[in-house]
Short mmCIF file of C-alpha atoms and ligand atoms in Angstrom, two decimals:
data_model
loop_
_atom_site.label_atom_id
_atom_site.label_comp_id
_atom_site.label_asym_id
_atom_site.label_seq_id
_atom_site.Cartn_x
_atom_site.Cartn_y
_atom_site.Cartn_z
CA MET A 1300 0.11 0.10 0.14
CA GLY A 1301 3.17 2.48 0.86
CA PHE A 1302 2.35 5.85 1.93
CA ALA A 1303 0.96 9.58 0.77
CA ILE A 1304 2.35 12.68 1.65
CA LEU A 1305 -0.29 15.80 0.90
CA TYR A 1306 2.26 18.20 -0.86
CA ASN A 1307 1.33 21.08 -2.86
CA ASP A 1308 3.61 24.34 -4.90
CA ALA A 1309 0.84 26.50 -3.96
CA PHE A 1310 1.47 26.13 0.30
CA LEU A 1311 3.59 28.63 -0.81
CA GLU A 1312 2.24 31.13 -1.69
CA HIS A 1313 0.86 31.71 1.21
CA HIS A 1314 3.40 34.12 3.28
CA ASP A 1315 3.62 37.33 5.02
CA VAL A 1316 5.13 40.20 3.33
CA SER A 1317 7.92 39.77 5.87
CA HIS A 1318 9.26 36.99 8.07
CA HIS A 1319 7.01 35.01 9.92
CA PRO A 1320 7.92 32.07 12.05
CA GLU A 1321 5.50 30.14 9.84
CA CYS A 1322 7.11 30.46 6.54
CA PRO A 1323 7.25 28.16 3.38
CA GLU A 1324 10.97 27.80 4.27
CA ARG A 1325 9.11 25.30 6.33
CA LEU A 1326 8.30 22.85 3.77
CA GLU A 1327 11.27 23.31 1.43
CA ALA A 1328 12.98 22.18 4.14
CA ILE A 1329 10.68 19.31 4.44
CA ARG A 1330 10.88 18.59 1.39
CA ASP A 1331 14.09 18.65 1.16
CA VAL A 1332 15.22 16.32 4.14
CA LEU A 1333 13.04 13.79 3.41
CA THR A 1334 14.18 13.95 -0.84
CA GLU A 1335 17.73 13.20 0.66
CA SER A 1336 16.29 11.47 2.68
CA GLY A 1337 14.72 9.02 0.12
CA LEU A 1338 11.67 9.39 1.81
CA TRP A 1339 9.95 11.66 -0.69
CA SER A 1340 10.15 9.45 -4.09
CA LYS A 1341 9.32 6.12 -1.89
CA ALA A 1342 5.84 8.14 -1.05
CA THR A 1343 2.87 8.53 -3.56
CA ILE A 1344 3.24 12.47 -3.36
CA VAL A 1345 -0.64 14.00 -3.50
CA GLU A 1346 -1.57 17.43 -4.32
CA GLY A 1347 -5.05 17.78 -3.04
CA ARG A 1348 -8.40 19.71 -4.31
CA GLU A 1349 -9.82 22.43 -2.67
CA ALA A 1350 -12.51 21.69 0.17
CA THR A 1351 -15.61 22.53 -0.98
CA ARG A 1352 -18.03 25.37 0.78
CA ALA A 1353 -20.48 22.35 2.55
CA GLU A 1354 -16.66 20.35 4.23
CA LEU A 1355 -15.90 24.05 5.30
CA ALA A 1356 -19.73 24.66 6.64
CA ALA A 1357 -19.51 20.99 8.41
CA ASN A 1358 -17.29 22.29 10.44
CA HIS A 1359 -16.61 26.13 10.50
CA ALA A 1360 -20.37 28.63 10.49
CA PRO A 1361 -20.96 29.21 7.46
CA GLU A 1362 -20.95 32.96 7.56
CA TYR A 1363 -16.65 33.10 8.59
CA VAL A 1364 -16.76 30.24 5.96
CA ASP A 1365 -17.30 33.30 3.50
CA ARG A 1366 -16.33 36.03 5.08
CA ALA A 1367 -12.83 34.60 5.06
CA LEU A 1368 -12.91 33.40 1.60
CA GLU A 1369 -13.75 36.73 0.44
CA HIS A 1370 -11.34 38.69 2.66
CA MET A 1371 -9.16 36.76 1.25
CA ARG A 1372 -9.58 38.60 -1.83
CA SER A 1373 -8.15 41.54 -0.51
CA ALA A 1374 -4.98 40.47 -0.02
CA PRO A 1375 -1.90 40.63 1.54
CA GLY A 1376 -3.75 42.06 4.61
CA ARG A 1377 -4.82 39.73 8.10
CA PHE A 1378 -7.16 38.33 10.03
CA ASP A 1379 -5.41 39.69 13.02
CA ALA A 1380 -1.59 40.77 14.09
CA ASP A 1381 -0.49 37.08 13.95
CA THR A 1382 -2.52 35.83 11.00
CA PHE A 1383 -1.72 37.54 7.76
CA PHE A 1384 -2.79 35.76 4.05
CA SER A 1385 -0.95 36.47 0.93
CA GLU A 1386 -2.65 36.58 -2.66
CA GLY A 1387 -1.79 32.56 -3.03
CA SER A 1388 -3.74 32.26 0.34
CA ARG A 1389 -6.67 31.95 -0.46
CA LEU A 1390 -5.82 28.80 -2.99
CA ALA A 1391 -3.50 27.60 0.11
CA SER A 1392 -5.97 27.44 2.02
CA LEU A 1393 -8.90 25.45 0.37
CA LEU A 1394 -6.05 22.58 -1.26
CA ALA A 1395 -5.18 22.59 2.65
CA ALA A 1396 -8.33 21.61 3.84
CA GLY A 1397 -9.40 20.10 0.63
CA GLY A 1398 -6.25 17.74 0.54
CA THR A 1399 -6.40 17.36 4.39
CA VAL A 1400 -10.02 15.49 3.31
CA ASP A 1401 -9.03 13.19 1.31
CA MET A 1402 -5.53 12.02 2.44
CA VAL A 1403 -8.16 11.37 5.21
CA ALA A 1404 -10.89 9.76 3.60
CA SER A 1405 -8.19 6.89 1.61
CA VAL A 1406 -6.30 6.42 5.07
CA VAL A 1407 -9.64 5.72 6.77
CA GLU A 1408 -10.40 3.09 3.18
CA ARG A 1409 -6.90 2.07 3.59
CA THR A 1410 -5.47 2.93 0.13
CA TRP A 1411 -2.71 3.92 1.69
CA ASP A 1412 -0.47 2.10 5.05
CA PHE A 1413 -0.35 5.91 6.69
CA GLY A 1414 -0.30 9.61 5.27
CA PHE A 1415 2.00 12.66 5.83
CA ALA A 1416 -0.40 15.79 5.20
CA LEU A 1417 2.01 18.76 4.68
CA PRO A 1418 -0.83 21.96 4.39
CA ARG A 1419 0.25 25.72 4.91
CA PRO A 1420 -1.67 27.29 6.53
CA PRO A 1421 -2.20 25.40 9.14
CA GLY A 1422 -5.66 24.83 11.23
CA HIS A 1423 -5.82 23.68 14.28
CA HIS A 1424 -6.33 27.74 16.26
CA ALA A 1425 -8.23 27.97 13.71
CA THR A 1426 -12.21 27.78 15.52
CA PRO A 1427 -15.49 27.03 13.70
CA THR A 1428 -15.73 30.93 13.42
CA ARG A 1429 -12.98 32.49 12.96
CA ALA A 1430 -8.93 32.18 12.18
CA MET A 1431 -6.08 32.62 14.85
CA GLY A 1432 -2.82 31.81 15.97
CA PHE A 1433 -1.83 31.23 11.71
CA CYS A 1434 -4.47 29.46 11.01
CA ILE A 1435 -7.87 30.04 8.37
CA PHE A 1436 -9.59 26.80 8.03
CA ASN A 1437 -8.50 23.87 10.70
CA ASN A 1438 -7.37 21.40 8.19
CA VAL A 1439 -7.78 18.38 11.17
CA ALA A 1440 -10.83 19.12 12.66
CA VAL A 1441 -13.10 19.69 8.59
CA ALA A 1442 -10.86 16.35 7.71
CA ALA A 1443 -12.20 14.80 11.08
CA ARG A 1444 -15.60 15.87 10.39
CA ALA A 1445 -15.94 14.52 6.80
CA ALA A 1446 -14.87 10.94 8.21
CA LEU A 1447 -17.63 11.14 10.58
CA ASP A 1448 -20.13 12.37 7.66
CA SER A 1449 -19.34 9.91 4.87
CA GLY A 1450 -20.42 7.55 7.79
CA ALA A 1451 -16.84 5.27 6.87
CA VAL A 1452 -16.44 5.88 10.36
CA GLU A 1453 -17.77 6.29 13.60
CA ARG A 1454 -15.33 7.68 16.26
CA VAL A 1455 -12.01 9.63 15.32
CA LEU A 1456 -9.49 9.95 18.19
CA ILE A 1457 -7.58 13.11 17.08
CA PHE A 1458 -3.65 13.81 19.16
CA ASP A 1459 -2.54 16.85 19.39
CA TRP A 1460 1.36 16.41 20.45
CA ASP A 1461 1.71 20.76 18.93
CA VAL A 1462 3.19 23.10 21.79
CA HIS A 1463 0.56 24.63 21.90
CA HIS A 1464 -2.92 24.44 22.77
CA GLY A 1465 -5.33 23.23 19.52
CA ASN A 1466 -8.14 25.37 20.95
CA GLY A 1467 -9.73 25.52 17.22
CA THR A 1468 -10.12 21.56 17.33
CA GLN A 1469 -10.96 21.84 20.83
CA ASP A 1470 -14.19 24.19 20.33
CA ALA A 1471 -15.44 22.16 17.26
CA PHE A 1472 -15.73 19.04 18.89
CA TYR A 1473 -16.42 20.53 22.29
CA GLU A 1474 -19.96 18.96 22.44
CA ASP A 1475 -19.61 15.47 20.57
CA GLU A 1476 -19.26 12.57 21.31
CA ARG A 1477 -17.90 11.12 18.55
CA VAL A 1478 -14.20 12.35 18.76
CA MET A 1479 -11.97 12.68 21.50
CA TYR A 1480 -10.08 15.82 21.28
CA VAL A 1481 -6.00 15.22 23.43
CA SER A 1482 -3.76 17.69 23.98
CA THR A 1483 -0.07 18.11 25.07
CA HIS A 1484 0.73 21.46 25.12
CA GLN A 1485 3.13 23.89 27.14
CA TRP A 1486 1.16 26.61 30.06
CA PRO A 1487 0.91 28.94 30.04
CA PHE A 1488 1.70 29.35 26.83
CA TYR A 1489 -0.26 31.19 23.72
CA PRO A 1490 -3.83 30.49 22.63
CA GLY A 1491 -4.15 30.28 27.04
CA SER A 1492 -6.57 26.94 26.87
CA GLY A 1493 -6.19 23.73 27.69
CA LEU A 1494 -6.56 23.43 31.23
CA SER A 1495 -6.53 20.02 32.72
CA GLU A 1496 -10.54 20.81 33.87
CA GLU A 1497 -11.29 21.46 30.58
CA VAL A 1498 -12.83 17.94 29.23
CA GLY A 1499 -15.96 18.71 27.41
CA HIS A 1500 -19.42 19.88 27.61
CA GLY A 1501 -23.44 18.10 27.18
CA ALA A 1502 -22.27 14.64 25.08
CA GLY A 1503 -19.36 15.48 24.57
CA GLN A 1504 -18.50 16.03 28.62
CA GLY A 1505 -15.04 13.24 29.17
CA TYR A 1506 -14.25 13.79 25.33
CA THR A 1507 -11.80 16.33 25.88
CA MET A 1508 -7.99 15.26 27.71
CA ASN A 1509 -5.83 17.65 28.31
CA PHE A 1510 -2.29 17.78 29.93
CA PRO A 1511 -0.48 21.48 30.44
CA PHE A 1512 2.87 21.21 31.00
CA PRO A 1513 5.21 23.47 32.14
CA PRO A 1514 7.89 24.72 30.03
CA GLY A 1515 11.05 22.08 30.40
CA ALA A 1516 9.33 18.73 28.97
CA GLY A 1517 11.34 16.45 27.35
CA ASP A 1518 10.95 13.24 25.76
CA GLU A 1519 10.13 10.45 29.58
CA GLU A 1520 7.31 13.05 30.23
CA TYR A 1521 6.01 12.91 26.68
CA ALA A 1522 6.93 8.99 26.72
CA PHE A 1523 5.02 8.89 30.48
CA VAL A 1524 1.94 10.19 29.51
CA MET A 1525 1.56 8.17 26.72
CA ARG A 1526 2.17 5.54 28.36
CA GLU A 1527 -0.21 5.87 31.41
CA ALA A 1528 -3.33 7.84 29.59
CA ILE A 1529 -3.34 8.15 25.80
CA LEU A 1530 -2.63 4.72 25.11
CA PRO A 1531 -5.47 3.49 27.54
CA LEU A 1532 -7.18 6.21 26.73
CA MET A 1533 -7.30 4.70 23.14
CA GLN A 1534 -8.11 0.82 23.80
CA GLU A 1535 -11.55 1.93 25.31
CA PHE A 1536 -12.43 4.71 23.82
CA ASP A 1537 -12.05 2.36 20.08
CA PRO A 1538 -11.85 5.21 17.94
CA GLY A 1539 -11.83 3.97 13.76
CA LEU A 1540 -9.63 6.21 12.86
CA VAL A 1541 -6.10 8.56 15.08
CA LEU A 1542 -4.94 12.21 13.36
CA VAL A 1543 -1.91 13.22 14.98
CA SER A 1544 -2.40 17.39 14.68
CA ALA A 1545 1.73 16.95 14.43
CA GLY A 1546 3.20 19.97 15.45
CA PHE A 1547 7.02 20.06 15.99
CA ASP A 1548 6.83 22.92 17.76
CA ALA A 1549 8.19 21.15 21.25
CA HIS A 1550 11.10 19.95 19.97
CA ARG A 1551 14.06 21.37 22.24
CA ASP A 1552 15.31 23.29 18.96
CA ASP A 1553 12.64 25.56 18.57
CA LEU A 1554 12.16 28.35 18.50
CA LEU A 1555 8.58 29.35 20.11
CA GLY A 1556 7.90 26.22 22.16
CA SER A 1557 10.17 26.24 25.01
CA MET A 1558 10.03 21.90 25.07
CA ARG A 1559 12.61 19.53 25.71
CA LEU A 1560 11.56 16.75 23.13
CA SER A 1561 14.15 15.24 20.66
CA ASP A 1562 13.86 13.84 17.53
CA ASP A 1563 14.10 10.23 19.41
CA GLY A 1564 11.13 11.94 21.70
CA TYR A 1565 8.65 12.09 18.78
CA ALA A 1566 9.32 8.90 17.10
CA ALA A 1567 9.53 6.89 20.36
CA MET A 1568 5.67 8.64 20.56
CA THR A 1569 4.77 7.89 16.82
CA GLY A 1570 5.96 3.86 17.71
CA MET A 1571 3.59 3.17 20.36
CA LEU A 1572 0.97 5.41 18.85
CA HIS A 1573 1.70 2.74 15.63
CA VAL A 1574 0.97 -0.37 17.41
CA ALA A 1575 -1.85 1.18 19.08
CA ALA A 1576 -3.99 1.84 16.64
CA LYS A 1577 -3.27 -1.57 14.53
CA GLN A 1578 -4.35 -2.96 17.57
CA THR A 1579 -7.91 -0.61 17.45
CA CYS A 1580 -9.18 0.52 14.59
CA GLY A 1581 -6.80 -1.63 11.66
CA GLY A 1582 -3.50 0.46 11.85
CA ARG A 1583 -5.97 3.95 10.39
CA LEU A 1584 -3.92 6.84 10.74
CA ALA A 1585 -2.91 10.33 9.25
CA PHE A 1586 -0.93 12.76 10.65
CA VAL A 1587 -1.30 16.51 9.80
CA LEU A 1588 1.04 19.37 10.13
CA GLU A 1589 0.16 21.54 12.38
CA GLY A 1590 3.63 24.14 13.95
CA GLY A 1591 7.13 23.52 13.89
CA TYR A 1592 9.69 26.85 13.85
CA ASN A 1593 13.24 25.19 13.69
CA VAL A 1594 12.66 23.98 10.28
CA GLU A 1595 15.64 22.21 10.22
CA ALA A 1596 14.49 20.92 13.26
CA GLN A 1597 10.87 20.34 12.19
CA ALA A 1598 12.34 18.11 9.19
CA LEU A 1599 14.04 15.72 10.69
CA SER A 1600 11.49 14.96 13.26
CA ILE A 1601 9.11 14.21 10.82
CA GLU A 1602 11.76 12.22 8.35
CA ALA A 1603 12.12 10.55 11.81
CA VAL A 1604 7.81 10.17 12.40
CA ILE A 1605 8.06 8.61 8.67
CA ARG A 1606 11.13 6.40 9.68
CA THR A 1607 9.23 5.47 11.99
CA MET A 1608 6.21 4.31 10.59
CA LEU A 1609 7.84 2.56 7.95
CA GLY A 1610 9.46 -0.07 10.96
CA ARG A 1611 12.43 2.04 11.93
CA GLU A 1612 12.78 0.30 15.45
CA CYS A 1613 12.25 3.16 18.01
CA GLU A 1614 13.91 3.68 21.33
CA THR A 1615 12.46 2.70 24.41
CA ILE A 1616 12.45 5.67 26.39
CA GLU A 1617 11.07 3.90 30.47
CA ASP A 1618 12.45 7.19 32.72
CA PRO A 1619 10.30 8.31 35.03
CA PRO A 1620 8.75 11.92 33.95
CA ARG A 1621 9.90 14.19 36.53
CA GLU A 1622 7.29 15.10 39.93
CA THR A 1623 5.53 18.13 38.50
CA TYR A 1624 4.87 16.78 34.74
CA ARG A 1625 3.37 13.43 36.93
CA LYS A 1626 1.71 16.12 38.81
CA VAL A 1627 -0.23 17.31 35.64
CA VAL A 1628 -1.00 14.09 33.98
CA ASP A 1629 -2.66 12.94 37.49
CA ARG A 1630 -4.18 16.17 37.98
CA THR A 1631 -6.01 15.26 34.28
CA ARG A 1632 -6.88 11.49 34.93
CA GLN A 1633 -9.01 12.83 37.96
CA GLN A 1634 -11.16 15.30 35.77
CA LEU A 1635 -11.60 11.72 33.61
CA ARG A 1636 -11.52 8.62 35.93
CA SER A 1637 -15.44 8.35 36.36
CA ARG A 1638 -15.74 8.95 32.71
CA TRP A 1639 -13.01 6.50 31.55
CA LYS A 1640 -11.93 3.33 33.77
CA ALA A 1641 -8.98 2.20 31.04
CA ILE A 1642 -6.94 5.59 32.94
CA PHE A 1643 -7.30 4.64 36.46
ZN1 LIG B 3037 1.69 25.33 17.84
#
């Protein structure tokens, strides 16, 4: 079956008027590193297609979709201080969302063993009603919604390992028991949400799980939270599809984040997820790029993730977490204990 990478040169045409950390060079570095390593030619490169208004409006308020698409006609401009658009952004954002929808659908159908989408602009801060945090449409949420609406899957687990809390994805599914949103992130940090106590609401109560880590969390802390909470939860929730909101700004060399993850740490998390996905959902696993601002570090981490998915042995990280981080994990488990037996 092989694997697929969603990439389109049009994603490079989304850029700020002056230098911005969320820049086209990010994708160029990924492409260069993957080409050099031989992985680019091993992959099927999928260029994607534009999302339809209906696909976007299934996740975002229709008025927001229309307003955002209209607003982007007057490029260059900004949605807010952080969130720019250029002349190419309208097309890039439509291809980013539509391409992610199709890549995820193909993973669900098992056309590919796994998929890695490289959309720009990224998506996880885009809420149902607004663009923010470099994000215009929420690629991963739009794709999860489409997979559910197609009837191909009944439950989706979204694991967001970006250093920022994916407030937009959390908002989209806060009252929806079909989507389990799990996030590890630096806290306090942008955008400010993502406390242990935020666990969902209404029918979605118990279907949001946040691990707000103080700065400095490293491989052992991330491996611990995977082992102690995320993997057992996955077994019990029993998703038909696992999506990773894959930001690489928790890398120790990142320019915005203050975490300490290494390439091996990303590989270890990938290895654990891959095993669990094979046990729960026939290996239906797709990665969707979010942040990552040291262009070289994020490219090398992506190489490590893909190599792990292709079967390279990864390190098992069993060192105990530091007490501060263990407490965060315990606090979150405490919130969700009554809903999920597996995380006792
Ligand atoms: Zn981020």
